[in-house]
Coordinates of C-alpha atoms in Angstrom, one line a residue:
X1 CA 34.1 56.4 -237.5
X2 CA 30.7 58.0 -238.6
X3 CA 28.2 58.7 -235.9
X4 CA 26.1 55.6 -237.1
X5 CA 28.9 53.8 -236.7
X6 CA 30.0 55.0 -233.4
X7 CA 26.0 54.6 -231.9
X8 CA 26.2 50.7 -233.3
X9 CA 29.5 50.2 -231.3
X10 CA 28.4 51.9 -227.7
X11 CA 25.5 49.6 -228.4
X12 CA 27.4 46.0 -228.4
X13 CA 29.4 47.4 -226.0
X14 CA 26.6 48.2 -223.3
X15 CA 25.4 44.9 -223.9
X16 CA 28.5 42.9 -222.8
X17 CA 28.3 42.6 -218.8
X18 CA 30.7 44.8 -216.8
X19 CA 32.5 44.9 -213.5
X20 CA 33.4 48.5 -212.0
X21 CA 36.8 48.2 -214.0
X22 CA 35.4 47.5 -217.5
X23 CA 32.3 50.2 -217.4
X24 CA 33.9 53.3 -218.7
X25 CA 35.7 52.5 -222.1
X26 CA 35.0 49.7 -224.5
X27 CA 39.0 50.3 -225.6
X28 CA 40.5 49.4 -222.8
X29 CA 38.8 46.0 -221.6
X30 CA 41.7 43.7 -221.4
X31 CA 44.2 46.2 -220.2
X32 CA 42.3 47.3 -217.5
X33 CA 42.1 43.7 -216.4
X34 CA 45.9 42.9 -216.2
X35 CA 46.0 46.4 -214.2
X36 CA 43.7 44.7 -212.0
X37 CA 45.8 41.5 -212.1
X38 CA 49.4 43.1 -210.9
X39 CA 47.7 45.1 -208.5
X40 CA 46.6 42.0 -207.4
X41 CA 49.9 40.5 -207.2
X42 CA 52.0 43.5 -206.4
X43 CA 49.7 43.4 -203.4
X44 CA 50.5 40.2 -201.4
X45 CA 54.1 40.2 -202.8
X46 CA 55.6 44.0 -201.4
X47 CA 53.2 42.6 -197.8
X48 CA 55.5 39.4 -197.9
X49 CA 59.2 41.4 -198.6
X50 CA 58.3 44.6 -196.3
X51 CA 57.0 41.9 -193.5
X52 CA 60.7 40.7 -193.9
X53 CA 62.0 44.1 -193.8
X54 CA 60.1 45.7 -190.9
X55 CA 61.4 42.4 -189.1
X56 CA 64.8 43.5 -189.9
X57 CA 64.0 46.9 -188.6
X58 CA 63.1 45.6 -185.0
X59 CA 67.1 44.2 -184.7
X60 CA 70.1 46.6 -183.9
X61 CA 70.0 49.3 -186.2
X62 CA 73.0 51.2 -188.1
X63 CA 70.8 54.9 -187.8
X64 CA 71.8 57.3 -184.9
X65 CA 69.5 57.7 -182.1
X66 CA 66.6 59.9 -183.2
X67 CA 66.2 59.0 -186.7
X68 CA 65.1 55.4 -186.7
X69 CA 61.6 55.7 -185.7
X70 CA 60.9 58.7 -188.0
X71 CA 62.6 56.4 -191.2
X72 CA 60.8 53.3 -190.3
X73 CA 57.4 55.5 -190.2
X74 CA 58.0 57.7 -193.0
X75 CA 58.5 54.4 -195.5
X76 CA 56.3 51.7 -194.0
X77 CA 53.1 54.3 -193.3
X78 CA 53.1 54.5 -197.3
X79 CA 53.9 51.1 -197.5
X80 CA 50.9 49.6 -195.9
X81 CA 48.8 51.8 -197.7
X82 CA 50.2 50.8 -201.2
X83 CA 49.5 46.7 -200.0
X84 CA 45.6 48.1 -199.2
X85 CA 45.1 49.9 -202.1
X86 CA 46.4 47.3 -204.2
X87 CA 44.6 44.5 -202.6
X88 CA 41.0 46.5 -202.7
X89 CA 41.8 48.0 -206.4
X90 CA 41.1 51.2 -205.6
X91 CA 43.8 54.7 -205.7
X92 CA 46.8 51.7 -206.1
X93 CA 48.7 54.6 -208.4
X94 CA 48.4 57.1 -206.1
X95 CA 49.7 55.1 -202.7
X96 CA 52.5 52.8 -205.2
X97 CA 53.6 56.9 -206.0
X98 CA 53.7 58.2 -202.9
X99 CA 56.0 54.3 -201.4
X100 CA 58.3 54.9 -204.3
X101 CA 59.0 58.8 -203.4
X102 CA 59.3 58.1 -199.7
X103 CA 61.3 55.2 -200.5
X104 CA 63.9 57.7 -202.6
X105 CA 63.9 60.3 -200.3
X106 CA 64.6 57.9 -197.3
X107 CA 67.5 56.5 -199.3
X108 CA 68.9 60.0 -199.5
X109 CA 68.3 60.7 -196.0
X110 CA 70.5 57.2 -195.1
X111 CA 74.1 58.6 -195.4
X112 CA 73.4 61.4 -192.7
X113 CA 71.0 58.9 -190.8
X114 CA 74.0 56.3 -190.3
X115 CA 76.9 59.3 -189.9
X116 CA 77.1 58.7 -186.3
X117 CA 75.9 55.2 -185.7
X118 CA 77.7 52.3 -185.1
X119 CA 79.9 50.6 -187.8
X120 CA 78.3 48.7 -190.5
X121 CA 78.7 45.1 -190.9
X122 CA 79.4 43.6 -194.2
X123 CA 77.2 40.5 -194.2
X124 CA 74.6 42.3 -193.2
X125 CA 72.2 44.5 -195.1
X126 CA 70.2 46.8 -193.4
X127 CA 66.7 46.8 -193.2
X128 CA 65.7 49.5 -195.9
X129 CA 67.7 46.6 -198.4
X130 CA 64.6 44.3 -198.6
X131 CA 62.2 47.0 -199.6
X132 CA 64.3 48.2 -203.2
X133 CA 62.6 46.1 -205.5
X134 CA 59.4 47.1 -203.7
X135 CA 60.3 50.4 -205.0
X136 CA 60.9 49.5 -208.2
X137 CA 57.5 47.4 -208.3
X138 CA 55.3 50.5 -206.9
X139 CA 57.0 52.6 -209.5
X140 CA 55.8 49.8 -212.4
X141 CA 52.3 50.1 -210.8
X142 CA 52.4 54.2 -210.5
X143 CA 54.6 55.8 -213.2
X144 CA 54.7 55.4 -217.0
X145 CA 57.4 53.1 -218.4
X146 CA 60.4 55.9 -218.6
X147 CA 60.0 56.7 -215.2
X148 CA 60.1 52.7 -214.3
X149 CA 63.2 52.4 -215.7
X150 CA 64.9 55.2 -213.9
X151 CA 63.6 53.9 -210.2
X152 CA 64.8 50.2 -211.8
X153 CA 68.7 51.9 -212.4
X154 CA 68.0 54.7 -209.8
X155 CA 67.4 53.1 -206.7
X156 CA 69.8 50.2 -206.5
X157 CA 72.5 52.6 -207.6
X158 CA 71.7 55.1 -204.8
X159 CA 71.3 52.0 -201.9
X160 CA 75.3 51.4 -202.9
X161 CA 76.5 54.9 -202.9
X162 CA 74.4 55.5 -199.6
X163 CA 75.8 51.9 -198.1
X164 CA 79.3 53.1 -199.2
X165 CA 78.7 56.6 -197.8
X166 CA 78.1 54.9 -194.2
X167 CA 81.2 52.4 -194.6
X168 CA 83.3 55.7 -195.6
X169 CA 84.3 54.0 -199.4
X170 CA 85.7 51.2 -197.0
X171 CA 87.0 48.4 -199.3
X172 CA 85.4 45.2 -197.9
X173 CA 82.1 47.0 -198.9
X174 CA 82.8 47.6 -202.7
X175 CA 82.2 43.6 -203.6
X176 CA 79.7 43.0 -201.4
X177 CA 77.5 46.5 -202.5
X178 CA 78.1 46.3 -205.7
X179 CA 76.4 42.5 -205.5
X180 CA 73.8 43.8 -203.7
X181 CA 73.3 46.4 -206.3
X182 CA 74.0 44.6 -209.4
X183 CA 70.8 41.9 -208.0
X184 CA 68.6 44.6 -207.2
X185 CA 69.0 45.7 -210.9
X186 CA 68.6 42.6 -212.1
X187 CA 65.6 41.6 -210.7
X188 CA 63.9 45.2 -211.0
X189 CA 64.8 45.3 -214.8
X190 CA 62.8 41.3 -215.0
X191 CA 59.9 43.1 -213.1
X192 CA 59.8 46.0 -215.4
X193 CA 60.1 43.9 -218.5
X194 CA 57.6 41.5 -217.3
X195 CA 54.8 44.6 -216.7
X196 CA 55.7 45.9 -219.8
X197 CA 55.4 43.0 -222.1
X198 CA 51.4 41.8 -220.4
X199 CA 50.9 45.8 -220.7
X200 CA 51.7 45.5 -224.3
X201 CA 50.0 42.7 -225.3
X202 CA 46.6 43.5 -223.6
X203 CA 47.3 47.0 -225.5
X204 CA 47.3 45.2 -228.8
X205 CA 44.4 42.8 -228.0
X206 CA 42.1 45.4 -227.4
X207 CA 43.4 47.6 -230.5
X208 CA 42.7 44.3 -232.2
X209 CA 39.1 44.1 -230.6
X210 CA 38.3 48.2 -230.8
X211 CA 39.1 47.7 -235.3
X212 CA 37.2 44.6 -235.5
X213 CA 34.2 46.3 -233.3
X214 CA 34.8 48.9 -235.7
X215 CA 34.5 46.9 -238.8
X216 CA 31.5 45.4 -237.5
X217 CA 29.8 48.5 -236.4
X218 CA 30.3 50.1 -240.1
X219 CA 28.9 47.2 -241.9
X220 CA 26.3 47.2 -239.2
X221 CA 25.5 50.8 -240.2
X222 CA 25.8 50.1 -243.9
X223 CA 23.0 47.7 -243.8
X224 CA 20.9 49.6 -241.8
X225 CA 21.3 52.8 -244.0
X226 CA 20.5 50.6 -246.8
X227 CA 17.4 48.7 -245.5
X228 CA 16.5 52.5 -244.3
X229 CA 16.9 53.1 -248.2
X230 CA 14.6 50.4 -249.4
X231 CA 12.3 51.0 -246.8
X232 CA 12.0 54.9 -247.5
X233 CA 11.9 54.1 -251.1
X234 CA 8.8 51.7 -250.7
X235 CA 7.5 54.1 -248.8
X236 CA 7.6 57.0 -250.9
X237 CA 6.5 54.4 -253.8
X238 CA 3.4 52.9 -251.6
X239 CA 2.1 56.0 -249.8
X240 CA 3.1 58.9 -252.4
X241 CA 3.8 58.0 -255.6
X242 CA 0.6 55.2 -255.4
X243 CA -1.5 58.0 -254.3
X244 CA -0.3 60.3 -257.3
X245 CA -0.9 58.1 -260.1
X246 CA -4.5 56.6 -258.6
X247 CA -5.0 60.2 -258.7
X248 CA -4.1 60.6 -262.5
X249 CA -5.8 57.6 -263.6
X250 CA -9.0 58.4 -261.7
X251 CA -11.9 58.2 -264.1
X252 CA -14.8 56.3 -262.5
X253 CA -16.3 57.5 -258.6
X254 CA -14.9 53.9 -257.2
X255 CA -11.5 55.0 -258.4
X256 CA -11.5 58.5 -257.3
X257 CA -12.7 56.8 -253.7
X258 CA -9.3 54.6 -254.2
X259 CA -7.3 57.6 -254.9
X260 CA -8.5 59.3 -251.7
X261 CA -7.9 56.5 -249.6
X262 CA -4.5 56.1 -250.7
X263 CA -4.0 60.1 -250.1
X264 CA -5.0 59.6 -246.8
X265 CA -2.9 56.2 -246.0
X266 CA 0.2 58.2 -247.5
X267 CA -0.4 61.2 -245.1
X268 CA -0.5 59.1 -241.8
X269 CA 2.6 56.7 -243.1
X270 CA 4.4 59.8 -243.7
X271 CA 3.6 61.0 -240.2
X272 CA 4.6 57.8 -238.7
X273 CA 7.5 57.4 -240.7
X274 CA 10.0 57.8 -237.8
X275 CA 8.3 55.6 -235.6
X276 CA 8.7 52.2 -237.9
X277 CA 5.6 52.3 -238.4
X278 CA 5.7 49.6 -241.4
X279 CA 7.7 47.5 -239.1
X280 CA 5.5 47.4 -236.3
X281 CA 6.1 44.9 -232.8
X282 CA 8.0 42.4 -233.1
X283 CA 4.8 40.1 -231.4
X284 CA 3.6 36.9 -233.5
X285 CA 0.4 37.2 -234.5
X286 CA -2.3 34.2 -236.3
X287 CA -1.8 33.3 -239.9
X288 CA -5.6 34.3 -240.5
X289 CA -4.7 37.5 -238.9
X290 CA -2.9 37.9 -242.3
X291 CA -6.6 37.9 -243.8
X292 CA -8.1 39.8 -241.9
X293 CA -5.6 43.0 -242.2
X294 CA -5.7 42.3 -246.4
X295 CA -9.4 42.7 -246.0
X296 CA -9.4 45.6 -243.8
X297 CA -6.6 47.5 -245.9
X298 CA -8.5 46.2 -249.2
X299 CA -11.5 47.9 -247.9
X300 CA -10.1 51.5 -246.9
X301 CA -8.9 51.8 -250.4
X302 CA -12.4 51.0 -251.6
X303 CA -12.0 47.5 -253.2
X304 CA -14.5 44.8 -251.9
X305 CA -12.2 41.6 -250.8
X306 CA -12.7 38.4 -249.6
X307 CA -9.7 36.6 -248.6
X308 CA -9.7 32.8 -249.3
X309 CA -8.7 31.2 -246.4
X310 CA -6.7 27.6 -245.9
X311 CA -4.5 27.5 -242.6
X312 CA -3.3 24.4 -241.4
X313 CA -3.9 23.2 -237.7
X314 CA -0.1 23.0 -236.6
X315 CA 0.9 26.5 -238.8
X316 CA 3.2 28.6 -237.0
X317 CA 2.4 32.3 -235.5
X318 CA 4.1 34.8 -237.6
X319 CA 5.9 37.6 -236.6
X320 CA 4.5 41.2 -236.4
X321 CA 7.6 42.4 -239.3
X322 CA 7.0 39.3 -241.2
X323 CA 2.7 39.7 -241.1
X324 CA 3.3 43.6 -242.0
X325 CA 5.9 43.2 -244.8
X326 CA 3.4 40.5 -246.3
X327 CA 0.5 42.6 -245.6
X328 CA 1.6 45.7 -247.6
X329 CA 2.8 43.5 -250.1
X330 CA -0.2 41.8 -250.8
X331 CA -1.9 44.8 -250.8
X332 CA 0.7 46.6 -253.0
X333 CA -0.3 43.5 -256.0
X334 CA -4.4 44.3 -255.2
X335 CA -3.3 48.2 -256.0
X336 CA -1.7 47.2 -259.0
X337 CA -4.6 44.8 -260.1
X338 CA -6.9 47.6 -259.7
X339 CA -5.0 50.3 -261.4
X340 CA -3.8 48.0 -264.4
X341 CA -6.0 45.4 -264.5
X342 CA -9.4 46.9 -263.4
X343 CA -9.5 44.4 -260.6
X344 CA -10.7 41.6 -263.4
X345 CA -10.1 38.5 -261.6
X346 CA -9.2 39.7 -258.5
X347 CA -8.8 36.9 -255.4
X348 CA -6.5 36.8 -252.5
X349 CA -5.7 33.4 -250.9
X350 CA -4.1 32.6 -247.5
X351 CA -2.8 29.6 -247.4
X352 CA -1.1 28.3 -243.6
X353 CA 1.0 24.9 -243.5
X354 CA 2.0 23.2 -240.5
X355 CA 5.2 21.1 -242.0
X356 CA 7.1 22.7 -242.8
X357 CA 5.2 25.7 -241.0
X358 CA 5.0 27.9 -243.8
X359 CA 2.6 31.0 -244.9
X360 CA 1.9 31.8 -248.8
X361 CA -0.5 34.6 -249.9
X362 CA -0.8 34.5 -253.5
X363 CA -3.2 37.7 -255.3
X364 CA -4.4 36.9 -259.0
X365 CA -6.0 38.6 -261.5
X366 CA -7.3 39.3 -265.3
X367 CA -5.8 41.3 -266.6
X368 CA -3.6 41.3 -269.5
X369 CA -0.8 40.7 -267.8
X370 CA 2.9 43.2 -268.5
X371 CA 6.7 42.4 -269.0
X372 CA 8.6 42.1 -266.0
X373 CA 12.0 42.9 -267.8
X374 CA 10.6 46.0 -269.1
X375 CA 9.6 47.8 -265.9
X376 CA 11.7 51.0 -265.5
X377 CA 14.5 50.8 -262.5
X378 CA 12.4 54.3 -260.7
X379 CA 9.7 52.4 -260.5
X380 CA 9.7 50.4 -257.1
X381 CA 5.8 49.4 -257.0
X382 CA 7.2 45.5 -257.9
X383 CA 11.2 46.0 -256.7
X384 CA 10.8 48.1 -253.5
X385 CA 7.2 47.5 -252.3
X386 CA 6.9 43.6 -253.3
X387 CA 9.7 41.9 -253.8
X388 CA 12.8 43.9 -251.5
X389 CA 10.3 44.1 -248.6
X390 CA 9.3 40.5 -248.5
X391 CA 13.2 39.5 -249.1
X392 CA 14.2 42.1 -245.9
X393 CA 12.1 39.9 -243.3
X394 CA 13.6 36.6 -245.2
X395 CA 10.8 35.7 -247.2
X396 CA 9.7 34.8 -251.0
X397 CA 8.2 36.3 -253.8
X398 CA 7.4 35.1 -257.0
X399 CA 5.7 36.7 -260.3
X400 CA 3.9 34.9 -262.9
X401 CA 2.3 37.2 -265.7
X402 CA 1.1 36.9 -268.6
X403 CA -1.7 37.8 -271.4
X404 CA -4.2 35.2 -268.9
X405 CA -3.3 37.1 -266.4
X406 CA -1.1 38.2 -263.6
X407 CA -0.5 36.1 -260.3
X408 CA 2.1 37.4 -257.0
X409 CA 2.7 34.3 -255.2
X410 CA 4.2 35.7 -251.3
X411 CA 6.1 33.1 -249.1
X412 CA 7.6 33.0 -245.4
X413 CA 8.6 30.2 -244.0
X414 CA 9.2 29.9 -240.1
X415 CA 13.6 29.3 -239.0
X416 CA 16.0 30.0 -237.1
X417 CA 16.3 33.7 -238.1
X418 CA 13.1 34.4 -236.2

């Protein structure tokens, strides 16, 4: 994606609201959330099954004196600190790793834990039985998805040879662990599967949302380097190339003063180019305010100009873009009428209707008229400075010429867009 492209898509994102989980990348919105959600309910769920196991682990137990206590502590210290960190959000990986590691090495510590206790009893498990598909659900919350399915196969497996260890291979205990075993895998491999399919789908979704933020952020870009394009175009066309030819066609004092005034307009819009300074705020101003600026410009390029004025009670303000764009392309058709048709004729009317709330500025004049069709496609006085920048703030134009005369009739009327 092209830097445009990339600025236009930080920008829609920073304007969606955020919680702390959704601030640091737009691609990741929806999968960070189901995070969230299994910690949630990994949370309440391994407090419910190691409640039932640390229940079991106040009964008689099948370790030797000595090594009880320091197993109980050394797997349900890391267990209550996985249920805390998954409840608040906050370090669950780290805590659901450090359970699923104790858990392991507690399992391979059971065999000489149990070597000199009492015999173990084959319809009952031992406590560290209700806390292996606790394992295997801090692994899904901690480890990437090869590493979930060894802890799923892993730890089940290594409970039974453990429990088989203690019972010394008896054979009552094969059935019964290999049960045992055989649920614990089952129900792990269901957990597994389960994190891994909502994983996958919230990974598509926001794939889905990153291309279609993309696509949206390169058109987005496309039409801003293109209204950039028209924009520069009318610019160069208004302030420089204007300028130029007033210049050339000077012959008379009161066109030399237009020719300097134009110079001087082209300097400061050049100078202000980076700062939209055709654009201008966004704040709705009077329709008569539209009058007043054709006067004012009118008069800095040295053309006299009274601006016919007929606004409505009722007509609607008009926004600062829309009164600009209008503006310079009123005063684009008085340039024209001066340099082609020696300002014969010349009038500006403003005319402001309250229903529909409209606002039309129409320029006439006397001269002998020209051939639309004919004009060359580098010349943007007409395309780029009349009709393209009234059509960018979703207005109107309209040319009538002729040999009676030449008349540029501007339109906006107030929607929805604005």
């Amino acid at each position: 994606m092209s830097d445009t492209g990339r600025s236009v898509l930080d920008e829609a994102w920073g304007r969606i609201p955020h919680t702390r989980e959704t601030t640091e990348e737009p691609g990741s919105f929806t999968q960070t959330r189901i995070e969230r959600v299994i910690t949630l309910l990994v949370g309440p769920g391994c407090l419910v099954l190691g409640a039932q196991a640390f229940v079991a682990a106040f009964g008689p137990g099948d370790e030797t004196p000595g090594w009880h206590l320091p197993l109980v502590v050394g797997v349900f210290l890391p267990l209550i600190a996985m249920v805390v960190a998954c409840t608040i959000g906050r370090f669950a990986r780290l805590f659901s790793g450090i359970f699923a590691v104790a858990f392991v090495v507690a399992l391979a510590l059971w065999p000489a834990a149990t070597v000199d206790g009492s015999a173990p009893s084959v319809t009952e498990n031992p406590w560290i039985f209700f806390l292996i598909n606790v394992a295997t659900v801090a692994a899904v919350v901690a480890f990437p998805l090869p590493l979930q399915v060894v802890w799923t196969i892993a730890v089940p497996l290594l409970f039974g040879l453990a429990r088989l260890v203690q019972a010394d291979f008896a054979p009552d205990f094969l059935l019964p662990v290999l049960l045992d075993v055989s649920f614990a895998c089952i129900l792990g491999s269901v957990l597994v599967t389960l994190g891994w399919m909502y994983r996958s789908v919230a990974g598509n979704v926001d794939e889905t949302r990153s291309r279609a933020v993309s696509s949206y952020a390169s058109a987005a870009a496309a039409e801003a380097t293109e209204r950039e394009r028209v924009a520069v175009a009318a610019l160069m066309h208004d302030s420089v190339l204007g300028a130029l030819l007033a210049a050339e066609r000077a012959t008379t004092p009161r066109e030399r003063t237009l020719a300097v005034s134009m110079a001087r307009e082209a300097l400061m819009r050049l100078a202000n180019a980076e700062k939209d300074a055709l654009e201008g705020s966004d704040e709705p101003v009077d329709a008569a305010r539209l009058a007043d600026d054709i006067e004012e410009a009118a008069h800095e390029f040295g053309v006299d100009l009274t601006v016919t004025r007929r606004v409505q009670f009722g007509t609607p303000r008009v926004p600062g873009r829309v009164a600009r764009a209008l503006v310079l392309a009123a005063m684009q058709a008085v340039a024209n009428a001066v340099q082609h048709a020696e300002a014969r004729g010349l009038s500006v009317e403003l005319n402001g209707y309250a229903d529909p709330g409209s606002v039309a500025v129409r320029v006439r004049d006397a001269g002998g008229g020209f051939d639309l069709s004919a004009i060359p496609e580098d010349r943007l006085g007409i395309r780029g400075s009349i009709i393209a920048r009234v059509t960018a703030v979703g207005g109107r134009s309209d040319i009538d010429t002729g040999p009676a005369g030449t008349t540029v009739l501007l339109e906006w009327e107030s929607g929805d867009r604005w």
